[in-house]
PDB file of C-alpha atoms in Angstrom:
ATOM      1  CA  MET G   1     110.753  95.513  74.575  1.00 78.00           C
ATOM      2  CA  ALA G   2     107.787  97.839  75.302  1.00 89.00           C
ATOM      3  CA  SER G   3     105.757  96.945  72.022  1.00 89.00           C
ATOM      4  CA  GLU G   4     106.325  93.154  72.343  1.00 92.00           C
ATOM      5  CA  LEU G   5     105.395  93.293  75.846  1.00 95.00           C
ATOM      6  CA  PHE G   6     102.223  95.261  75.750  1.00 97.00           C
ATOM      7  CA  SER G   7     101.163  93.703  72.539  1.00 96.00           C
ATOM      8  CA  GLU G   8     100.330  90.562  74.693  1.00 97.00           C
ATOM      9  CA  PHE G   9      98.295  92.553  76.970  1.00 98.00           C
ATOM     10  CA  PHE G  10      95.917  93.854  73.883  1.00 97.00           C
ATOM     11  CA  TRP G  11      97.424  97.343  73.877  1.00 98.00           C
ATOM     12  CA  SER G  12      97.821  98.853  70.331  1.00 97.00           C
ATOM     13  CA  ARG G  13     100.185 101.685  69.219  1.00 96.00           C
ATOM     14  CA  LEU G  14      99.112 104.741  67.594  1.00 96.00           C
ATOM     15  CA  GLY G  15     100.815 107.619  65.910  1.00 96.00           C
ATOM     16  CA  PRO G  16     104.878 108.103  65.156  1.00 96.00           C
ATOM     17  CA  THR G  17     107.476 107.318  67.603  1.00 96.00           C
ATOM     18  CA  ASN G  18     110.523 109.278  69.295  1.00 95.00           C
ATOM     19  CA  HIS G  19     109.327 112.742  68.351  1.00 96.00           C
ATOM     20  CA  ASP G  20     108.917 116.202  69.757  1.00 96.00           C
ATOM     21  CA  TRP G  21     105.706 118.240  69.653  1.00 94.00           C
ATOM     22  CA  PRO G  22     104.968 121.893  70.765  1.00 95.00           C
ATOM     23  CA  CYS G  23     104.616 122.569  74.612  1.00 94.00           C
ATOM     24  CA  GLU G  24     100.965 124.413  75.456  1.00 92.00           C
ATOM     25  CA  ASP G  25     102.090 126.080  78.605  1.00 91.00           C
ATOM     26  CA  THR G  26     105.926 127.276  78.033  1.00 92.00           C
ATOM     27  CA  GLU G  27     105.976 129.581  80.918  1.00 90.00           C
ATOM     28  CA  ARG G  28     104.979 127.005  83.481  1.00 89.00           C
ATOM     29  CA  HIS G  29     106.771 124.197  81.984  1.00 91.00           C
ATOM     30  CA  GLY G  30     109.936 125.851  80.853  1.00 89.00           C
ATOM     31  CA  ALA G  31     110.199 124.188  77.515  1.00 91.00           C
ATOM     32  CA  ALA G  32     109.381 124.619  73.969  1.00 94.00           C
ATOM     33  CA  THR G  33     108.704 121.080  73.111  1.00 95.00           C
ATOM     34  CA  HIS G  34     107.592 117.936  74.912  1.00 95.00           C
ATOM     35  CA  PRO G  35     109.162 114.562  73.903  1.00 95.00           C
ATOM     36  CA  CYS G  36     107.011 111.429  73.019  1.00 96.00           C
ATOM     37  CA  ASP G  37     108.444 107.825  72.646  1.00 96.00           C
ATOM     38  CA  VAL G  38     105.598 106.038  71.995  1.00 97.00           C
ATOM     39  CA  VAL G  39     101.433 106.096  72.929  1.00 97.00           C
ATOM     40  CA  TYR G  40      99.497 103.120  73.367  1.00 98.00           C
ATOM     41  CA  TYR G  41      95.687 102.812  73.692  1.00 97.00           C
ATOM     42  CA  TYR G  42      93.136 100.367  74.919  1.00 97.00           C
ATOM     43  CA  ASP G  43      89.242 100.502  75.522  1.00 95.00           C
ATOM     44  CA  GLU G  44      88.299 101.087  79.093  1.00 94.00           C
ATOM     45  CA  PRO G  45      86.090  98.585  80.409  1.00 94.00           C
ATOM     46  CA  TYR G  46      84.190 100.685  83.048  1.00 91.00           C
ATOM     47  CA  ALA G  47      83.797 103.685  80.695  1.00 90.00           C
ATOM     48  CA  ALA G  48      82.610 104.277  77.024  1.00 90.00           C
ATOM     49  CA  ARG G  49      86.008 105.831  76.188  1.00 92.00           C
ATOM     50  CA  GLN G  50      89.423 104.872  75.170  1.00 95.00           C
ATOM     51  CA  THR G  51      92.770 105.747  77.361  1.00 96.00           C
ATOM     52  CA  TYR G  52      95.754 106.858  75.570  1.00 97.00           C
ATOM     53  CA  VAL G  53      99.149 106.053  77.345  1.00 97.00           C
ATOM     54  CA  HIS G  54     101.651 108.256  76.937  1.00 97.00           C
ATOM     55  CA  CYS G  55     105.058 106.899  77.513  1.00 97.00           C
ATOM     56  CA  ASP G  56     108.330 107.585  78.604  1.00 95.00           C
ATOM     57  CA  LEU G  57     110.651 104.570  77.968  1.00 94.00           C
ATOM     58  CA  LYS G  58     113.826 104.457  80.016  1.00 89.00           C
ATOM     59  CA  SER G  59     116.712 102.041  80.270  1.00 84.00           C
ATOM     60  CA  TYR G  60     119.693 101.888  82.547  1.00 76.00           C
ATOM     61  CA  ALA G  61     122.690  99.691  83.731  1.00 72.00           C
ATOM     62  CA  LYS G  62     122.798  98.783  87.388  1.00 69.00           C
ATOM     63  CA  GLY G  63     124.054 101.539  89.568  1.00 72.00           C
ATOM     64  CA  THR G  64     123.257 104.564  86.865  1.00 71.00           C
ATOM     65  CA  ILE G  65     119.999 105.175  88.253  1.00 74.00           C
ATOM     66  CA  THR G  66     119.428 107.741  91.186  1.00 81.00           C
ATOM     67  CA  ALA G  67     116.342 109.257  93.052  1.00 85.00           C
ATOM     68  CA  ALA G  68     116.996 112.507  91.252  1.00 86.00           C
ATOM     69  CA  ALA G  69     116.648 111.068  87.753  1.00 86.00           C
ATOM     70  CA  VAL G  70     113.236 109.253  88.227  1.00 88.00           C
ATOM     71  CA  LYS G  71     111.969 112.436  90.066  1.00 89.00           C
ATOM     72  CA  ALA G  72     112.941 114.377  87.000  1.00 89.00           C
ATOM     73  CA  ALA G  73     111.668 111.782  84.447  1.00 91.00           C
ATOM     74  CA  VAL G  74     108.339 111.719  86.642  1.00 93.00           C
ATOM     75  CA  GLU G  75     107.844 115.756  86.699  1.00 91.00           C
ATOM     76  CA  SER G  76     108.966 115.816  82.974  1.00 93.00           C
ATOM     77  CA  LEU G  77     106.237 113.213  82.111  1.00 95.00           C
ATOM     78  CA  GLY G  78     103.540 114.930  84.048  1.00 94.00           C
ATOM     79  CA  LYS G  79     104.299 118.036  82.015  1.00 93.00           C
ATOM     80  CA  GLN G  80     103.912 116.032  78.910  1.00 95.00           C
ATOM     81  CA  VAL G  81     100.420 114.428  79.844  1.00 95.00           C
ATOM     82  CA  ALA G  82      99.098 117.975  80.854  1.00 93.00           C
ATOM     83  CA  CYS G  83     100.153 119.321  77.655  1.00 94.00           C
ATOM     84  CA  ALA G  84      98.750 116.227  75.700  1.00 94.00           C
ATOM     85  CA  GLU G  85      95.313 117.083  77.098  1.00 87.00           C
ATOM     86  CA  ARG G  86      95.121 120.288  75.569  1.00 91.00           C
ATOM     87  CA  SER G  87      97.280 119.837  72.249  1.00 94.00           C
ATOM     88  CA  ASP G  88      95.581 119.736  68.985  1.00 95.00           C
ATOM     89  CA  GLU G  89      99.104 118.806  67.616  1.00 96.00           C
ATOM     90  CA  TRP G  90      99.267 115.728  70.025  1.00 96.00           C
ATOM     91  CA  ARG G  91      95.601 114.836  69.362  1.00 95.00           C
ATOM     92  CA  LYS G  92      95.947 114.834  65.771  1.00 95.00           C
ATOM     93  CA  LEU G  93      99.050 112.162  65.776  1.00 96.00           C
ATOM     94  CA  HIS G  94      97.916 109.963  68.536  1.00 97.00           C
ATOM     95  CA  THR G  95      94.214 109.574  68.923  1.00 96.00           C
ATOM     96  CA  HIS G  96      91.370 108.702  66.867  1.00 95.00           C
ATOM     97  CA  ASP G  97      88.589 111.072  65.734  1.00 92.00           C
ATOM     98  CA  ASN G  98      85.258 111.092  67.383  1.00 90.00           C
ATOM     99  CA  VAL G  99      86.195 109.034  70.541  1.00 91.00           C
ATOM    100  CA  THR G 100      85.994 109.864  74.106  1.00 92.00           C
ATOM    101  CA  PHE G 101      89.145 109.292  75.752  1.00 93.00           C
ATOM    102  CA  SER G 102      91.563 110.205  78.699  1.00 93.00           C
ATOM    103  CA  VAL G 103      95.312 110.583  78.826  1.00 95.00           C
ATOM    104  CA  SER G 104      97.698 108.695  81.147  1.00 96.00           C
ATOM    105  CA  GLY G 105     101.175 108.730  81.555  1.00 96.00           C
ATOM    106  CA  LEU G 106     103.265 105.906  82.091  1.00 97.00           C
ATOM    107  CA  LEU G 107     107.164 105.800  83.017  1.00 95.00           C
ATOM    108  CA  PHE G 108     108.551 102.289  81.932  1.00 95.00           C
ATOM    109  CA  VAL G 109     111.912 101.948  83.556  1.00 90.00           C
ATOM    110  CA  TYR G 110     114.018  99.000  82.040  1.00 87.00           C
ATOM    111  CA  ASN G 111     116.965  97.401  83.598  1.00 81.00           C
ATOM    112  CA  HIS G 112     118.957  96.430  80.434  1.00 73.00           C
ATOM    113  CA  ASP G 113     121.426  94.478  81.908  1.00 70.00           C
ATOM    114  CA  GLY G 114     119.298  92.445  84.504  1.00 66.00           C
ATOM    115  CA  GLU G 115     121.650  93.260  87.629  1.00 60.00           C
ATOM    116  CA  TYR G 116     119.338  95.823  89.350  1.00 65.00           C
ATOM    117  CA  GLU G 117     118.084  94.389  92.628  1.00 67.00           C
ATOM    118  CA  ALA G 118     117.397  97.474  94.837  1.00 71.00           C
ATOM    119  CA  ASP G 119     113.989  98.382  96.009  1.00 78.00           C
ATOM    120  CA  PHE G 120     113.134 100.664  92.980  1.00 81.00           C
ATOM    121  CA  GLN G 121     109.929 102.107  94.648  1.00 83.00           C
ATOM    122  CA  LYS G 122     112.210 104.166  97.318  1.00 85.00           C
ATOM    123  CA  ASN G 123     112.876 106.407  94.434  1.00 83.00           C
ATOM    124  CA  LEU G 124     109.331 107.260  94.300  1.00 85.00           C
ATOM    125  CA  VAL G 125     108.600 108.129  98.060  1.00 83.00           C
ATOM    126  CA  HIS G 126     109.576 111.776  97.794  1.00 83.00           C
ATOM    127  CA  ILE G 127     107.758 112.747  94.666  1.00 87.00           C
ATOM    128  CA  ALA G 128     104.957 115.097  95.718  1.00 82.00           C
ATOM    129  CA  PRO G 129     101.795 114.684  93.850  1.00 82.00           C
ATOM    130  CA  GLU G 130     101.377 118.353  93.421  1.00 78.00           C
ATOM    131  CA  SER G 131     104.755 118.674  91.756  1.00 78.00           C
ATOM    132  CA  LEU G 132     103.695 116.935  88.943  1.00 84.00           C
ATOM    133  CA  GLN G 133     101.164 119.365  87.621  1.00 79.00           C
ATOM    134  CA  LEU G 134      98.549 116.594  86.292  1.00 85.00           C
ATOM    135  CA  PRO G 135      95.377 117.945  85.294  1.00 82.00           C
ATOM    136  CA  ARG G 136      92.080 116.986  87.441  1.00 81.00           C
ATOM    137  CA  GLY G 137      91.600 113.133  86.718  1.00 78.00           C
ATOM    138  CA  SER G 138      94.670 112.406  84.888  1.00 85.00           C
ATOM    139  CA  LYS G 139      96.771 109.763  86.177  1.00 92.00           C
ATOM    140  CA  LEU G 140     100.635 108.798  86.062  1.00 95.00           C
ATOM    141  CA  PHE G 141     101.922 105.129  86.457  1.00 96.00           C
ATOM    142  CA  VAL G 142     105.570 103.870  87.040  1.00 94.00           C
ATOM    143  CA  LEU G 143     106.878 100.656  86.235  1.00 95.00           C
ATOM    144  CA  GLY G 144     110.186  99.788  87.616  1.00 91.00           C
ATOM    145  CA  PRO G 145     112.473  96.955  87.074  1.00 89.00           C
ATOM    146  CA  ARG G 146     110.811  94.446  89.158  1.00 91.00           C
ATOM    147  CA  GLU G 147     107.164  95.074  87.761  1.00 94.00           C
ATOM    148  CA  ILE G 148     108.661  95.065  84.022  1.00 94.00           C
ATOM    149  CA  PHE G 149     110.064  91.613  85.006  1.00 93.00           C
ATOM    150  CA  TRP G 150     107.032  90.189  86.213  1.00 96.00           C
ATOM    151  CA  LEU G 151     104.788  91.363  83.406  1.00 97.00           C
ATOM    152  CA  ASP G 152     107.474  90.027  80.838  1.00 95.00           C
ATOM    153  CA  ASN G 153     107.168  86.995  82.581  1.00 96.00           C
ATOM    154  CA  ILE G 154     103.351  86.824  82.286  1.00 97.00           C
ATOM    155  CA  ARG G 155     103.817  87.544  78.630  1.00 97.00           C
ATOM    156  CA  ALA G 156     106.313  84.640  78.242  1.00 95.00           C
ATOM    157  CA  ASP G 157     104.398  82.050  80.030  1.00 96.00           C
ATOM    158  CA  ILE G 158     101.195  83.042  77.918  1.00 97.00           C
ATOM    159  CA  GLN G 159     103.172  82.415  74.687  1.00 96.00           C
ATOM    160  CA  ARG G 160     105.066  79.189  76.166  1.00 95.00           C
ATOM    161  CA  MET G 161     101.358  77.818  76.705  1.00 95.00           C
ATOM    162  CA  ARG G 162      99.717  78.798  73.420  1.00 95.00           C
ATOM    163  CA  GLY G 163     102.911  77.289  71.578  1.00 93.00           C
ATOM    164  CA  LYS G 164     102.660  74.045  73.003  1.00 92.00           C
ATOM    165  CA  ALA G 165     102.170  71.070  70.546  1.00 91.00           C
ATOM    166  CA  THR G 166      98.505  70.573  72.454  1.00 90.00           C
ATOM    167  CA  PRO G 167      97.874  74.488  73.019  1.00 92.00           C
ATOM    168  CA  GLU G 168      96.858  75.191  76.876  1.00 94.00           C
ATOM    169  CA  VAL G 169      95.800  78.607  75.655  1.00 95.00           C
ATOM    170  CA  PRO G 170      94.098  79.560  72.422  1.00 94.00           C
ATOM    171  CA  ALA G 171      95.066  82.161  69.966  1.00 95.00           C
ATOM    172  CA  PRO G 172      94.539  85.880  71.261  1.00 95.00           C
ATOM    173  CA  GLU G 173      91.169  86.255  69.690  1.00 94.00           C
ATOM    174  CA  HIS G 174      89.888  83.699  72.048  1.00 95.00           C
ATOM    175  CA  CYS G 175      91.417  85.482  74.920  1.00 96.00           C
ATOM    176  CA  PHE G 176      90.697  88.701  77.172  1.00 96.00           C
ATOM    177  CA  PHE G 177      91.839  90.082  80.573  1.00 97.00           C
ATOM    178  CA  PHE G 178      89.196  89.690  83.076  1.00 96.00           C
ATOM    179  CA  HIS G 179      87.552  92.815  84.685  1.00 94.00           C
ATOM    180  CA  PRO G 180      85.005  92.059  87.177  1.00 90.00           C
ATOM    181  CA  GLN G 181      81.354  93.663  87.571  1.00 85.00           C
ATOM    182  CA  LEU G 182      81.949  95.625  90.931  1.00 81.00           C
ATOM    183  CA  MET G 183      79.312  96.927  93.164  1.00 73.00           C
ATOM    184  CA  ARG G 184      79.094 100.369  91.919  1.00 75.00           C
ATOM    185  CA  ARG G 185      81.255  99.975  88.566  1.00 78.00           C
ATOM    186  CA  ALA G 186      79.806  97.922  85.910  1.00 81.00           C
ATOM    187  CA  ASN G 187      81.910  96.420  83.007  1.00 73.00           C
ATOM    188  CA  LEU G 188      80.181  98.251  80.332  1.00 78.00           C
ATOM    189  CA  GLN G 189      82.499  96.773  77.570  1.00 82.00           C
ATOM    190  CA  VAL G 190      82.833  92.956  78.196  1.00 76.00           C
ATOM    191  CA  LYS G 191      83.379  92.070  74.687  1.00 81.00           C
ATOM    192  CA  LYS G 192      85.375  95.165  73.470  1.00 87.00           C
ATOM    193  CA  ALA G 193      87.639  95.968  76.264  1.00 91.00           C
ATOM    194  CA  LYS G 194      90.015  92.909  76.139  1.00 95.00           C
ATOM    195  CA  ALA G 195      93.029  94.476  77.379  1.00 97.00           C
ATOM    196  CA  ALA G 196      94.930  94.785  80.826  1.00 97.00           C
ATOM    197  CA  THR G 197      94.382  98.253  81.818  1.00 97.00           C
ATOM    198  CA  LEU G 198      97.176 100.467  83.722  1.00 97.00           C
ATOM    199  CA  GLU G 199      95.278  99.462  86.952  1.00 96.00           C
ATOM    200  CA  THR G 200      95.311  95.711  86.001  1.00 97.00           C
ATOM    201  CA  LEU G 201      98.825  95.581  85.247  1.00 97.00           C
ATOM    202  CA  THR G 202     100.075  97.243  88.600  1.00 96.00           C
ATOM    203  CA  SER G 203      97.591  94.978  90.713  1.00 96.00           C
ATOM    204  CA  PRO G 204      98.867  91.942  92.406  1.00 96.00           C
ATOM    205  CA  ILE G 205      95.944  90.036  90.665  1.00 97.00           C
ATOM    206  CA  ILE G 206      96.083  89.720  86.575  1.00 98.00           C
ATOM    207  CA  ILE G 207      93.510  87.609  85.233  1.00 98.00           C
ATOM    208  CA  LEU G 208      93.433  86.137  81.709  1.00 98.00           C
ATOM    209  CA  GLU G 209      90.184  84.330  80.583  1.00 97.00           C
ATOM    210  CA  HIS G 210      89.944  82.324  77.204  1.00 96.00           C
ATOM    211  CA  ARG G 211      87.732  80.238  75.545  1.00 92.00           C
ATOM    212  CA  ASP G 212      88.124  77.050  73.766  1.00 86.00           C
ATOM    213  CA  PRO G 213      86.628  77.583  70.046  1.00 84.00           C
ATOM    214  CA  ARG G 214      85.867  73.998  69.741  1.00 84.00           C
ATOM    215  CA  ARG G 215      83.909  74.079  73.112  1.00 84.00           C
ATOM    216  CA  PRO G 216      82.972  77.569  73.444  1.00 78.00           C
ATOM    217  CA  VAL G 217      80.915  76.291  76.992  1.00 86.00           C
ATOM    218  CA  SER G 218      84.481  75.530  78.576  1.00 92.00           C
ATOM    219  CA  ARG G 219      86.490  78.569  80.189  1.00 95.00           C
ATOM    220  CA  GLY G 220      89.831  78.697  81.172  1.00 97.00           C
ATOM    221  CA  VAL G 221      91.194  81.242  83.727  1.00 98.00           C
ATOM    222  CA  LEU G 222      94.825  82.149  84.508  1.00 98.00           C
ATOM    223  CA  ILE G 223      95.342  84.055  87.731  1.00 98.00           C
ATOM    224  CA  PHE G 224      98.910  85.462  87.469  1.00 98.00           C
ATOM    225  CA  TYR G 225      99.565  86.231  91.305  1.00 98.00           C
ATOM    226  CA  SER G 226     102.446  88.588  92.209  1.00 97.00           C
ATOM    227  CA  ARG G 227     102.710  88.214  96.191  1.00 96.00           C
ATOM    228  CA  PRO G 228     104.616  85.634  98.289  1.00 95.00           C
ATOM    229  CA  GLY G 229     102.125  83.470  99.064  1.00 96.00           C
ATOM    230  CA  ASP G 230     103.570  82.438 102.274  1.00 95.00           C
ATOM    231  CA  THR G 231     100.340  82.630 104.389  1.00 97.00           C
ATOM    232  CA  VAL G 232      97.142  80.740 104.421  1.00 98.00           C
ATOM    233  CA  ASP G 233      95.216  83.710 105.049  1.00 97.00           C
ATOM    234  CA  GLU G 234      96.430  85.406 101.929  1.00 97.00           C
ATOM    235  CA  PHE G 235      95.435  82.608  99.771  1.00 98.00           C
ATOM    236  CA  MET G 236      91.946  82.358 101.475  1.00 97.00           C
ATOM    237  CA  TYR G 237      91.393  85.699 100.391  1.00 97.00           C
ATOM    238  CA  LEU G 238      92.527  84.831  96.735  1.00 98.00           C
ATOM    239  CA  ILE G 239      90.227  81.994  96.586  1.00 98.00           C
ATOM    240  CA  ASP G 240      87.279  84.108  98.050  1.00 97.00           C
ATOM    241  CA  THR G 241      88.048  86.537  95.406  1.00 97.00           C
ATOM    242  CA  MET G 242      87.509  83.918  92.642  1.00 97.00           C
ATOM    243  CA  ARG G 243      84.339  83.260  94.291  1.00 97.00           C
ATOM    244  CA  LYS G 244      83.030  86.746  94.237  1.00 95.00           C
ATOM    245  CA  TYR G 245      84.289  87.254  90.780  1.00 95.00           C
ATOM    246  CA  ASP G 246      82.021  84.321  89.720  1.00 95.00           C
ATOM    247  CA  LEU G 247      85.498  82.293  88.323  1.00 97.00           C
ATOM    248  CA  LEU G 248      84.145  79.001  89.950  1.00 97.00           C
ATOM    249  CA  ASP G 249      81.991  76.532  88.196  1.00 96.00           C
ATOM    250  CA  GLU G 250      81.649  73.380  86.724  1.00 95.00           C
ATOM    251  CA  ASN G 251      82.815  74.773  83.237  1.00 95.00           C
ATOM    252  CA  THR G 252      85.676  76.465  84.229  1.00 97.00           C
ATOM    253  CA  THR G 253      89.299  75.434  84.757  1.00 97.00           C
ATOM    254  CA  VAL G 254      91.478  77.764  86.994  1.00 98.00           C
ATOM    255  CA  THR G 255      95.096  77.860  87.451  1.00 98.00           C
ATOM    256  CA  VAL G 256      96.919  80.405  89.817  1.00 98.00           C
ATOM    257  CA  LYS G 257     100.408  81.444  88.475  1.00 98.00           C
ATOM    258  CA  THR G 258     103.193  82.541  90.688  1.00 97.00           C
ATOM    259  CA  LEU G 259     106.900  83.568  89.949  1.00 96.00           C
ATOM    260  CA  GLY G 260     109.409  83.535  92.781  1.00 92.00           C
ATOM    261  CA  ALA G 261     106.950  83.181  95.463  1.00 94.00           C
ATOM    262  CA  SER G 262     107.716  81.661  98.688  1.00 95.00           C
ATOM    263  CA  PRO G 263     109.236  78.122  98.972  1.00 95.00           C
ATOM    264  CA  ILE G 264     106.457  76.818 100.737  1.00 96.00           C
ATOM    265  CA  SER G 265     103.757  78.618  98.686  1.00 97.00           C
ATOM    266  CA  SER G 266     102.487  75.390  97.047  1.00 97.00           C
ATOM    267  CA  PRO G 267     101.616  73.348 100.268  1.00 97.00           C
ATOM    268  CA  THR G 268     100.478  76.629 101.701  1.00 98.00           C
ATOM    269  CA  PHE G 269      97.734  76.667  98.927  1.00 98.00           C
ATOM    270  CA  GLN G 270      96.877  73.559  99.452  1.00 98.00           C
ATOM    271  CA  LYS G 271      96.197  74.248 103.204  1.00 98.00           C
ATOM    272  CA  ALA G 272      94.103  77.132 102.018  1.00 98.00           C
ATOM    273  CA  GLN G 273      92.020  74.981  99.836  1.00 97.00           C
ATOM    274  CA  LEU G 274      91.198  72.389 102.544  1.00 95.00           C
ATOM    275  CA  GLN G 275      90.544  75.388 105.114  1.00 95.00           C
ATOM    276  CA  TYR G 276      88.264  77.149 102.755  1.00 96.00           C
ATOM    277  CA  ILE G 277      86.326  73.989 101.731  1.00 95.00           C
ATOM    278  CA  GLU G 278      85.854  72.988 105.542  1.00 93.00           C
ATOM    279  CA  GLY G 279      84.795  76.583 106.194  1.00 93.00           C
ATOM    280  CA  LEU G 280      82.091  76.162 103.946  1.00 90.00           C
ATOM    281  CA  THR G 281      79.923  73.661 105.655  1.00 82.00           C
ATOM    282  CA  GLY G 282      82.557  71.731 107.885  1.00 77.00           C
ATOM    283  CA  SER G 283      84.944  68.550 107.157  1.00 72.00           C
ATOM    284  CA  GLY G 284      83.707  65.876 105.014  1.00 75.00           C
ATOM    285  CA  VAL G 285      80.543  67.618 103.723  1.00 80.00           C
ATOM    286  CA  TYR G 286      80.371  67.427  99.791  1.00 86.00           C
ATOM    287  CA  THR G 287      79.499  70.644  98.160  1.00 92.00           C
ATOM    288  CA  ASP G 288      79.731  71.740  94.650  1.00 95.00           C
ATOM    289  CA  LEU G 289      81.614  75.166  95.350  1.00 96.00           C
ATOM    290  CA  GLY G 290      84.002  72.601  97.792  1.00 95.00           C
ATOM    291  CA  GLU G 291      84.566  70.716  94.609  1.00 96.00           C
ATOM    292  CA  TYR G 292      85.321  73.869  92.402  1.00 97.00           C
ATOM    293  CA  VAL G 293      87.784  75.068  95.174  1.00 97.00           C
ATOM    294  CA  LYS G 294      89.550  71.545  95.180  1.00 97.00           C
ATOM    295  CA  ALA G 295      89.975  71.625  91.328  1.00 97.00           C
ATOM    296  CA  ILE G 296      92.015  74.672  91.351  1.00 98.00           C
ATOM    297  CA  ARG G 297      95.456  74.150  90.232  1.00 98.00           C
ATOM    298  CA  TYR G 298      98.686  76.132  91.544  1.00 98.00           C
ATOM    299  CA  GLU G 299     101.537  76.073  89.285  1.00 96.00           C
ATOM    300  CA  PRO G 300     104.906  78.361  89.913  1.00 94.00           C
ATOM    301  CA  MET G 301     106.054  79.827  86.580  1.00 94.00           C
ATOM    302  CA  ARG G 302     109.395  79.251  84.906  1.00 87.00           C
ATOM    303  CA  GLU G 303     111.435  82.390  85.187  1.00 87.00           C
ATOM    304  CA  THR G 304     112.499  84.158  81.978  1.00 80.00           C
ATOM    305  CA  ARG G 305     114.883  86.869  81.628  1.00 76.00           C
ATOM    306  CA  THR G 306     114.906  89.094  78.836  1.00 71.00           C
ATOM    307  CA  VAL G 307     117.895  91.326  78.086  1.00 66.00           C
ATOM    308  CA  TYR G 308     117.924  94.084  75.468  1.00 59.00           C
ATOM    309  CA  SER G 309     120.505  96.526  74.537  1.00 55.00           C
ATOM    310  CA  ASN G 310     120.286  99.904  75.873  1.00 51.00           C
ATOM    311  CA  ILE G 311     120.431 101.031  72.095  1.00 48.00           C
ATOM    312  CA  ASP G 312     116.793 100.123  71.720  1.00 49.00           C
ATOM    313  CA  LEU G 313     115.556 102.014  74.634  1.00 48.00           C
ATOM    314  CA  GLY G 314     116.225 105.709  75.672  1.00 50.00           C
ATOM    315  CA  THR G 315     118.750 105.921  78.485  1.00 48.00           C
ATOM    316  CA  TRP G 316     119.258 108.490  81.598  1.00 48.00           C
ATOM    317  CA  GLY G 317     120.825 111.373  80.366  1.00 44.00           C
TER     318      GLY G 317
END
């Protein structure tokens, strides 16, 4: 499942899967080897380097997960990342030659029967960062069942729009995930860094930009928004974010996509549009920006639930 999911976010796999490699700090880690399920990589937008994502893929049924199991998996992954940074063997198997790179860890926790409804994040509350033994600058991310469900629905929605008789999204080569130019962080690799980064995937806002190859001046923007959408203020903030990111203009079609949002999210978004427009110059005054805001579409997504056998993924030991 992970490869199918992450390929839609422009991650690439490199090296062997499901193998062990020598530990570089056996006394501290208490192990002769570390496991590796799979390693993905992508180009960083804000630095001239690649990120390699060392993954631990877990699968479980409802009721079989515990806070202790999650803690053990996170701490083990921290040791794996620490060793990967130092290991010639790991580097030989999973990185390109002559590139600057960093290693991040990803614990991917999938609920294969689709019945887990508890708050997975509570399992992470009591994990002390210092217990992870991560090298300075290294990062470790955890995707729980809810996050995986959300990302899988984004994947399915993009593929659905791309597969229509009249495609709403063009082929992957004409798409890329949007990384804004920030005040003190310039997007250095606008053309090369197409992938959604780990930071993007764990953000409440994921933006896919696409260009119609027949009309390259036209731009489509899909904003996948994971928050409830039950207040005007949050949508006002979202619209203002679009403006700050230069996503609103006469050549751009913007669509906000949500999943399982508040039942009142659609009318609430419409109210936010009206209030934002009125806040620009007052009621009844025409402005170009007001028209761009008015043209933003709001579309709840169709829910997709992908169920895989636990044979396909590692299970809790």
